[in-house]
PDB file of N, CA, C and O in Angstrom:
ATOM      1  N   MET A   1     -17.283  18.009 -10.139  1.00 55.00           N
ATOM      2  CA  MET A   1     -16.751  17.553  -8.904  1.00 55.00           C
ATOM      3  C   MET A   1     -16.180  18.568  -8.121  1.00 55.00           C
ATOM      4  O   MET A   1     -16.290  18.624  -6.959  1.00 55.00           O
ATOM      5  N   GLY A   2     -15.475  19.603  -8.677  1.00 57.00           N
ATOM      6  CA  GLY A   2     -14.984  20.719  -7.952  1.00 57.00           C
ATOM      7  C   GLY A   2     -15.904  21.470  -7.167  1.00 57.00           C
ATOM      8  O   GLY A   2     -15.641  21.867  -6.109  1.00 57.00           O
ATOM      9  N   LYS A   3     -17.121  21.703  -7.709  1.00 64.00           N
ATOM     10  CA  LYS A   3     -18.210  22.397  -7.062  1.00 64.00           C
ATOM     11  C   LYS A   3     -18.544  21.662  -5.760  1.00 64.00           C
ATOM     12  O   LYS A   3     -18.718  22.289  -4.700  1.00 64.00           O
ATOM     13  N   GLU A   4     -18.625  20.349  -5.917  1.00 69.00           N
ATOM     14  CA  GLU A   4     -19.114  19.585  -4.703  1.00 69.00           C
ATOM     15  C   GLU A   4     -18.030  19.743  -3.672  1.00 69.00           C
ATOM     16  O   GLU A   4     -18.371  19.796  -2.489  1.00 69.00           O
ATOM     17  N   LEU A   5     -16.770  19.611  -3.970  1.00 62.00           N
ATOM     18  CA  LEU A   5     -15.665  19.627  -3.017  1.00 62.00           C
ATOM     19  C   LEU A   5     -15.605  21.069  -2.418  1.00 62.00           C
ATOM     20  O   LEU A   5     -15.462  21.157  -1.141  1.00 62.00           O
ATOM     21  N   ARG A   6     -15.826  22.126  -3.106  1.00 65.00           N
ATOM     22  CA  ARG A   6     -15.952  23.525  -2.595  1.00 65.00           C
ATOM     23  C   ARG A   6     -17.034  23.652  -1.621  1.00 65.00           C
ATOM     24  O   ARG A   6     -16.944  24.423  -0.711  1.00 65.00           O
ATOM     25  N   ALA A   7     -18.069  23.027  -1.897  1.00 69.00           N
ATOM     26  CA  ALA A   7     -19.269  23.105  -0.981  1.00 69.00           C
ATOM     27  C   ALA A   7     -19.037  22.655   0.506  1.00 69.00           C
ATOM     28  O   ALA A   7     -19.627  22.994   1.332  1.00 69.00           O
ATOM     29  N   TRP A   8     -17.932  21.779   0.617  1.00 65.00           N
ATOM     30  CA  TRP A   8     -17.602  21.308   1.834  1.00 65.00           C
ATOM     31  C   TRP A   8     -17.067  22.454   2.896  1.00 65.00           C
ATOM     32  O   TRP A   8     -16.845  22.376   3.952  1.00 65.00           O
ATOM     33  N   GLY A   9     -16.616  23.532   2.161  1.00 65.00           N
ATOM     34  CA  GLY A   9     -15.957  24.564   2.933  1.00 65.00           C
ATOM     35  C   GLY A   9     -14.461  24.433   2.893  1.00 65.00           C
ATOM     36  O   GLY A   9     -13.846  23.769   2.158  1.00 65.00           O
ATOM     37  N   ARG A  10     -13.755  25.041   3.878  1.00 63.00           N
ATOM     38  CA  ARG A  10     -12.301  24.945   3.936  1.00 63.00           C
ATOM     39  C   ARG A  10     -11.689  24.018   4.905  1.00 63.00           C
ATOM     40  O   ARG A  10     -10.667  24.113   5.271  1.00 63.00           O
ATOM     41  N   GLY A  11     -12.526  23.064   5.259  1.00 64.00           N
ATOM     42  CA  GLY A  11     -11.954  22.013   6.238  1.00 64.00           C
ATOM     43  C   GLY A  11     -10.760  21.376   5.667  1.00 64.00           C
ATOM     44  O   GLY A  11     -10.676  21.102   4.449  1.00 64.00           O
ATOM     45  N   SER A  12      -9.810  20.882   6.510  1.00 68.00           N
ATOM     46  CA  SER A  12      -8.607  20.183   5.887  1.00 68.00           C
ATOM     47  C   SER A  12      -8.791  18.794   6.003  1.00 68.00           C
ATOM     48  O   SER A  12      -9.380  18.149   6.948  1.00 68.00           O
ATOM     49  N   LEU A  13      -8.522  18.157   5.018  1.00 67.00           N
ATOM     50  CA  LEU A  13      -8.418  16.551   4.788  1.00 67.00           C
ATOM     51  C   LEU A  13      -7.019  16.053   5.073  1.00 67.00           C
ATOM     52  O   LEU A  13      -6.898  14.800   5.106  1.00 67.00           O
ATOM     53  N   GLY A  14      -6.151  16.952   5.268  1.00 72.00           N
ATOM     54  CA  GLY A  14      -4.702  16.442   5.527  1.00 72.00           C
ATOM     55  C   GLY A  14      -4.252  15.491   4.518  1.00 72.00           C
ATOM     56  O   GLY A  14      -4.472  15.724   3.269  1.00 72.00           O
ATOM     57  N   SER A  15      -3.679  14.428   4.924  1.00 86.00           N
ATOM     58  CA  SER A  15      -3.176  13.372   3.897  1.00 86.00           C
ATOM     59  C   SER A  15      -4.180  12.281   3.785  1.00 86.00           C
ATOM     60  O   SER A  15      -3.804  11.320   3.032  1.00 86.00           O
ATOM     61  N   LEU A  16      -5.305  12.492   4.259  1.00 87.00           N
ATOM     62  CA  LEU A  16      -6.339  11.369   4.110  1.00 87.00           C
ATOM     63  C   LEU A  16      -6.578  10.873   2.658  1.00 87.00           C
ATOM     64  O   LEU A  16      -6.554   9.600   2.343  1.00 87.00           O
ATOM     65  N   LEU A  17      -6.811  11.768   1.716  1.00 85.00           N
ATOM     66  CA  LEU A  17      -7.067  11.466   0.349  1.00 85.00           C
ATOM     67  C   LEU A  17      -5.761  10.749  -0.275  1.00 85.00           C
ATOM     68  O   LEU A  17      -5.871   9.692  -0.956  1.00 85.00           O
ATOM     69  N   TYR A  18      -4.478  11.229   0.025  1.00 88.00           N
ATOM     70  CA  TYR A  18      -3.411  10.559  -0.501  1.00 88.00           C
ATOM     71  C   TYR A  18      -3.235   9.096   0.094  1.00 88.00           C
ATOM     72  O   TYR A  18      -3.014   8.092  -0.596  1.00 88.00           O
ATOM     73  N   ARG A  19      -3.480   9.070   1.471  1.00 90.00           N
ATOM     74  CA  ARG A  19      -3.309   7.614   2.042  1.00 90.00           C
ATOM     75  C   ARG A  19      -4.354   6.718   1.685  1.00 90.00           C
ATOM     76  O   ARG A  19      -4.057   5.561   1.324  1.00 90.00           O
ATOM     77  N   GLN A  20      -5.614   7.186   1.383  1.00 90.00           N
ATOM     78  CA  GLN A  20      -6.596   6.298   0.857  1.00 90.00           C
ATOM     79  C   GLN A  20      -6.232   5.880  -0.636  1.00 90.00           C
ATOM     80  O   GLN A  20      -6.346   4.640  -0.834  1.00 90.00           O
ATOM     81  N   ALA A  21      -5.813   6.725  -1.439  1.00 89.00           N
ATOM     82  CA  ALA A  21      -5.465   6.321  -2.708  1.00 89.00           C
ATOM     83  C   ALA A  21      -4.236   5.457  -2.721  1.00 89.00           C
ATOM     84  O   ALA A  21      -4.286   4.506  -3.594  1.00 89.00           O
ATOM     85  N   LEU A  22      -3.358   5.623  -1.902  1.00 92.00           N
ATOM     86  CA  LEU A  22      -2.141   4.685  -1.773  1.00 92.00           C
ATOM     87  C   LEU A  22      -2.593   3.340  -1.409  1.00 92.00           C
ATOM     88  O   LEU A  22      -2.274   2.298  -1.969  1.00 92.00           O
ATOM     89  N   GLY A  23      -3.446   3.170  -0.367  1.00 91.00           N
ATOM     90  CA  GLY A  23      -3.957   2.018  -0.007  1.00 91.00           C
ATOM     91  C   GLY A  23      -4.760   1.167  -1.078  1.00 91.00           C
ATOM     92  O   GLY A  23      -4.582   0.048  -1.228  1.00 91.00           O
ATOM     93  N   GLU A  24      -5.616   2.026  -1.841  1.00 90.00           N
ATOM     94  CA  GLU A  24      -6.284   1.309  -2.871  1.00 90.00           C
ATOM     95  C   GLU A  24      -5.349   0.846  -4.090  1.00 90.00           C
ATOM     96  O   GLU A  24      -5.531  -0.267  -4.644  1.00 90.00           O
ATOM     97  N   ALA A  25      -4.284   1.589  -4.242  1.00 91.00           N
ATOM     98  CA  ALA A  25      -3.355   1.172  -5.349  1.00 91.00           C
ATOM     99  C   ALA A  25      -2.596  -0.058  -4.759  1.00 91.00           C
ATOM    100  O   ALA A  25      -2.308  -0.949  -5.639  1.00 91.00           O
ATOM    101  N   VAL A  26      -2.148  -0.123  -3.587  1.00 92.00           N
ATOM    102  CA  VAL A  26      -1.607  -1.412  -3.093  1.00 92.00           C
ATOM    103  C   VAL A  26      -2.588  -2.583  -3.156  1.00 92.00           C
ATOM    104  O   VAL A  26      -2.159  -3.597  -3.639  1.00 92.00           O
ATOM    105  N   ALA A  27      -3.836  -2.338  -2.695  1.00 91.00           N
ATOM    106  CA  ALA A  27      -4.765  -3.427  -2.772  1.00 91.00           C
ATOM    107  C   ALA A  27      -4.975  -3.880  -4.239  1.00 91.00           C
ATOM    108  O   ALA A  27      -4.931  -5.206  -4.537  1.00 91.00           O
ATOM    109  N   THR A  28      -4.963  -2.976  -5.107  1.00 91.00           N
ATOM    110  CA  THR A  28      -5.119  -3.378  -6.633  1.00 91.00           C
ATOM    111  C   THR A  28      -3.955  -4.090  -7.043  1.00 91.00           C
ATOM    112  O   THR A  28      -4.095  -5.076  -7.861  1.00 91.00           O
ATOM    113  N   ALA A  29      -2.745  -3.707  -6.752  1.00 92.00           N
ATOM    114  CA  ALA A  29      -1.518  -4.316  -7.160  1.00 92.00           C
ATOM    115  C   ALA A  29      -1.402  -5.797  -6.595  1.00 92.00           C
ATOM    116  O   ALA A  29      -1.139  -6.804  -7.314  1.00 92.00           O
ATOM    117  N   LEU A  30      -1.864  -5.940  -5.326  1.00 93.00           N
ATOM    118  CA  LEU A  30      -1.822  -7.308  -4.724  1.00 93.00           C
ATOM    119  C   LEU A  30      -2.860  -8.191  -5.484  1.00 93.00           C
ATOM    120  O   LEU A  30      -2.593  -9.397  -5.662  1.00 93.00           O
ATOM    121  N   ALA A  31      -4.071  -7.626  -5.727  1.00 92.00           N
ATOM    122  CA  ALA A  31      -5.077  -8.406  -6.427  1.00 92.00           C
ATOM    123  C   ALA A  31      -4.627  -8.820  -7.816  1.00 92.00           C
ATOM    124  O   ALA A  31      -4.760 -10.014  -8.182  1.00 92.00           O
ATOM    125  N   VAL A  32      -3.907  -7.921  -8.643  1.00 92.00           N
ATOM    126  CA  VAL A  32      -3.421  -8.309  -9.811  1.00 92.00           C
ATOM    127  C   VAL A  32      -2.329  -9.410  -9.659  1.00 92.00           C
ATOM    128  O   VAL A  32      -2.430 -10.418 -10.471  1.00 92.00           O
ATOM    129  N   ARG A  33      -1.474  -9.242  -8.700  1.00 95.00           N
ATOM    130  CA  ARG A  33      -0.369 -10.283  -8.525  1.00 95.00           C
ATOM    131  C   ARG A  33      -1.100 -11.612  -8.219  1.00 95.00           C
ATOM    132  O   ARG A  33      -0.514 -12.630  -8.773  1.00 95.00           O
ATOM    133  N   ASP A  34      -2.123 -11.635  -7.516  1.00 96.00           N
ATOM    134  CA  ASP A  34      -2.731 -12.845  -7.050  1.00 96.00           C
ATOM    135  C   ASP A  34      -3.709 -13.403  -8.054  1.00 96.00           C
ATOM    136  O   ASP A  34      -4.352 -14.503  -7.796  1.00 96.00           O
ATOM    137  N   GLY A  35      -3.927 -12.713  -9.086  1.00 95.00           N
ATOM    138  CA  GLY A  35      -4.843 -13.225 -10.245  1.00 95.00           C
ATOM    139  C   GLY A  35      -6.337 -12.886  -9.762  1.00 95.00           C
ATOM    140  O   GLY A  35      -7.309 -13.527 -10.341  1.00 95.00           O
ATOM    141  N   ALA A  36      -6.630 -12.082  -8.765  1.00 94.00           N
ATOM    142  CA  ALA A  36      -7.968 -11.745  -8.396  1.00 94.00           C
ATOM    143  C   ALA A  36      -8.406 -10.572  -9.047  1.00 94.00           C
ATOM    144  O   ALA A  36      -7.603  -9.554  -9.403  1.00 94.00           O
ATOM    145  N   PRO A  37      -9.733 -10.246  -9.078  1.00 88.00           N
ATOM    146  CA  PRO A  37     -10.200  -9.005  -9.722  1.00 88.00           C
ATOM    147  C   PRO A  37     -10.030  -7.828  -8.650  1.00 88.00           C
ATOM    148  O   PRO A  37      -9.811  -8.051  -7.573  1.00 88.00           O
ATOM    149  N   SER A  38      -9.847  -6.737  -9.353  1.00 81.00           N
ATOM    150  CA  SER A  38      -9.582  -5.474  -8.540  1.00 81.00           C
ATOM    151  C   SER A  38     -10.924  -5.180  -7.771  1.00 81.00           C
ATOM    152  O   SER A  38     -12.013  -5.603  -8.325  1.00 81.00           O
ATOM    153  N   THR A  39     -10.842  -4.537  -6.688  1.00 77.00           N
ATOM    154  CA  THR A  39     -12.104  -4.281  -5.769  1.00 77.00           C
ATOM    155  C   THR A  39     -12.564  -2.934  -6.082  1.00 77.00           C
ATOM    156  O   THR A  39     -12.231  -2.094  -5.515  1.00 77.00           O
ATOM    157  N   GLY A  40     -13.537  -2.545  -6.726  1.00 78.00           N
ATOM    158  CA  GLY A  40     -13.915  -1.186  -6.666  1.00 78.00           C
ATOM    159  C   GLY A  40     -13.717  -0.551  -8.083  1.00 78.00           C
ATOM    160  O   GLY A  40     -12.875  -0.896  -8.803  1.00 78.00           O
ATOM    161  N   PRO A  41     -14.514   0.554  -8.184  1.00 84.00           N
ATOM    162  CA  PRO A  41     -14.398   1.267  -9.485  1.00 84.00           C
ATOM    163  C   PRO A  41     -13.129   2.081  -9.639  1.00 84.00           C
ATOM    164  O   PRO A  41     -12.628   2.612  -8.725  1.00 84.00           O
ATOM    165  N   ALA A  42     -12.792   2.264 -10.800  1.00 85.00           N
ATOM    166  CA  ALA A  42     -11.638   3.045 -11.201  1.00 85.00           C
ATOM    167  C   ALA A  42     -12.065   4.125 -12.275  1.00 85.00           C
ATOM    168  O   ALA A  42     -12.785   3.610 -13.174  1.00 85.00           O
ATOM    169  N   PRO A  43     -11.686   5.394 -12.218  1.00 87.00           N
ATOM    170  CA  PRO A  43     -12.075   6.213 -13.192  1.00 87.00           C
ATOM    171  C   PRO A  43     -11.515   5.889 -14.589  1.00 87.00           C
ATOM    172  O   PRO A  43     -10.463   5.295 -14.615  1.00 87.00           O
ATOM    173  N   THR A  44     -12.125   6.168 -15.604  1.00 91.00           N
ATOM    174  CA  THR A  44     -11.705   5.831 -17.004  1.00 91.00           C
ATOM    175  C   THR A  44     -10.635   6.938 -17.290  1.00 91.00           C
ATOM    176  O   THR A  44     -10.459   7.941 -16.581  1.00 91.00           O
ATOM    177  N   TYR A  45      -9.881   6.742 -18.388  1.00 90.00           N
ATOM    178  CA  TYR A  45      -8.862   7.703 -18.650  1.00 90.00           C
ATOM    179  C   TYR A  45      -9.548   9.056 -19.034  1.00 90.00           C
ATOM    180  O   TYR A  45      -9.084  10.077 -18.881  1.00 90.00           O
ATOM    181  N   ALA A  46     -10.715   8.953 -19.721  1.00 89.00           N
ATOM    182  CA  ALA A  46     -11.507  10.232 -20.168  1.00 89.00           C
ATOM    183  C   ALA A  46     -11.978  10.840 -18.842  1.00 89.00           C
ATOM    184  O   ALA A  46     -11.965  12.068 -18.937  1.00 89.00           O
ATOM    185  N   GLN A  47     -12.403  10.173 -17.800  1.00 89.00           N
ATOM    186  CA  GLN A  47     -12.820  10.847 -16.588  1.00 89.00           C
ATOM    187  C   GLN A  47     -11.712  11.485 -15.980  1.00 89.00           C
ATOM    188  O   GLN A  47     -11.940  12.735 -15.553  1.00 89.00           O
ATOM    189  N   VAL A  48     -10.512  10.977 -15.840  1.00 85.00           N
ATOM    190  CA  VAL A  48      -9.387  11.680 -15.347  1.00 85.00           C
ATOM    191  C   VAL A  48      -9.000  12.901 -16.146  1.00 85.00           C
ATOM    192  O   VAL A  48      -8.853  13.997 -15.694  1.00 85.00           O
ATOM    193  N   GLN A  49      -9.019  12.755 -17.424  1.00 87.00           N
ATOM    194  CA  GLN A  49      -8.742  13.932 -18.353  1.00 87.00           C
ATOM    195  C   GLN A  49      -9.765  15.047 -18.155  1.00 87.00           C
ATOM    196  O   GLN A  49      -9.327  16.228 -18.141  1.00 87.00           O
ATOM    197  N   ALA A  50     -10.999  14.701 -17.981  1.00 85.00           N
ATOM    198  CA  ALA A  50     -12.002  15.774 -17.713  1.00 85.00           C
ATOM    199  C   ALA A  50     -11.762  16.487 -16.428  1.00 85.00           C
ATOM    200  O   ALA A  50     -12.096  17.704 -16.456  1.00 85.00           O
ATOM    201  N   LEU A  51     -11.234  15.860 -15.457  1.00 81.00           N
ATOM    202  CA  LEU A  51     -10.746  16.542 -14.296  1.00 81.00           C
ATOM    203  C   LEU A  51      -9.663  17.592 -14.396  1.00 81.00           C
ATOM    204  O   LEU A  51      -9.677  18.613 -13.919  1.00 81.00           O
ATOM    205  N   VAL A  52      -8.759  17.165 -15.335  1.00 83.00           N
ATOM    206  CA  VAL A  52      -7.516  17.989 -15.679  1.00 83.00           C
ATOM    207  C   VAL A  52      -8.044  19.145 -16.480  1.00 83.00           C
ATOM    208  O   VAL A  52      -7.595  20.209 -16.307  1.00 83.00           O
ATOM    209  N   ASP A  53      -8.887  18.945 -17.399  1.00 81.00           N
ATOM    210  CA  ASP A  53      -9.371  19.867 -18.301  1.00 81.00           C
ATOM    211  C   ASP A  53     -10.685  20.806 -17.742  1.00 81.00           C
ATOM    212  O   ASP A  53     -11.130  21.520 -18.491  1.00 81.00           O
ATOM    213  N   GLY A  54     -10.957  20.541 -16.553  1.00 71.00           N
ATOM    214  CA  GLY A  54     -12.130  21.107 -15.934  1.00 71.00           C
ATOM    215  C   GLY A  54     -12.113  22.685 -15.836  1.00 71.00           C
ATOM    216  O   GLY A  54     -10.849  23.323 -16.031  1.00 71.00           O
ATOM    217  N   PRO A  55     -13.065  23.405 -15.551  1.00 68.00           N
ATOM    218  CA  PRO A  55     -13.159  24.852 -15.537  1.00 68.00           C
ATOM    219  C   PRO A  55     -12.261  25.251 -14.276  1.00 68.00           C
ATOM    220  O   PRO A  55     -12.277  24.615 -13.330  1.00 68.00           O
ATOM    221  N   GLY A  56     -11.441  26.297 -14.598  1.00 65.00           N
ATOM    222  CA  GLY A  56     -10.694  26.812 -13.452  1.00 65.00           C
ATOM    223  C   GLY A  56      -9.299  26.102 -13.358  1.00 65.00           C
ATOM    224  O   GLY A  56      -8.475  26.465 -12.454  1.00 65.00           O
ATOM    225  N   VAL A  57      -9.071  25.147 -14.139  1.00 61.00           N
ATOM    226  CA  VAL A  57      -7.847  24.318 -13.978  1.00 61.00           C
ATOM    227  C   VAL A  57      -6.703  24.978 -14.810  1.00 61.00           C
ATOM    228  O   VAL A  57      -6.799  25.204 -16.012  1.00 61.00           O
ATOM    229  N   THR A  58      -5.564  25.299 -14.142  1.00 59.00           N
ATOM    230  CA  THR A  58      -4.539  25.981 -14.937  1.00 59.00           C
ATOM    231  C   THR A  58      -3.188  25.229 -14.789  1.00 59.00           C
ATOM    232  O   THR A  58      -2.227  25.775 -14.559  1.00 59.00           O
ATOM    233  N   CYS A  59      -3.268  23.956 -14.996  1.00 58.00           N
ATOM    234  CA  CYS A  59      -2.021  23.130 -14.836  1.00 58.00           C
ATOM    235  C   CYS A  59      -1.315  22.944 -16.212  1.00 58.00           C
ATOM    236  O   CYS A  59      -0.294  22.210 -16.210  1.00 58.00           O
ATOM    237  N   ARG A  60      -1.817  23.481 -17.180  1.00 53.00           N
ATOM    238  CA  ARG A  60      -1.144  23.229 -18.505  1.00 53.00           C
ATOM    239  C   ARG A  60      -0.276  24.462 -18.969  1.00 53.00           C
ATOM    240  O   ARG A  60      -0.448  25.457 -18.726  1.00 53.00           O
TER     241      ARG A  60
END
């Protein structure tokens, strides 16, 4: 995934990714509250961990 993002160049996404994630989190919370299914795929815990453990990541 990192290679694909780097291929876009140095363009700024600003807060778009954060705002999009927040919107999806709110939509999912409302769906759960209302007993409806969530809309859209969510990464598995293993997929998220793979992002953290990916090459070049030094957050540990």
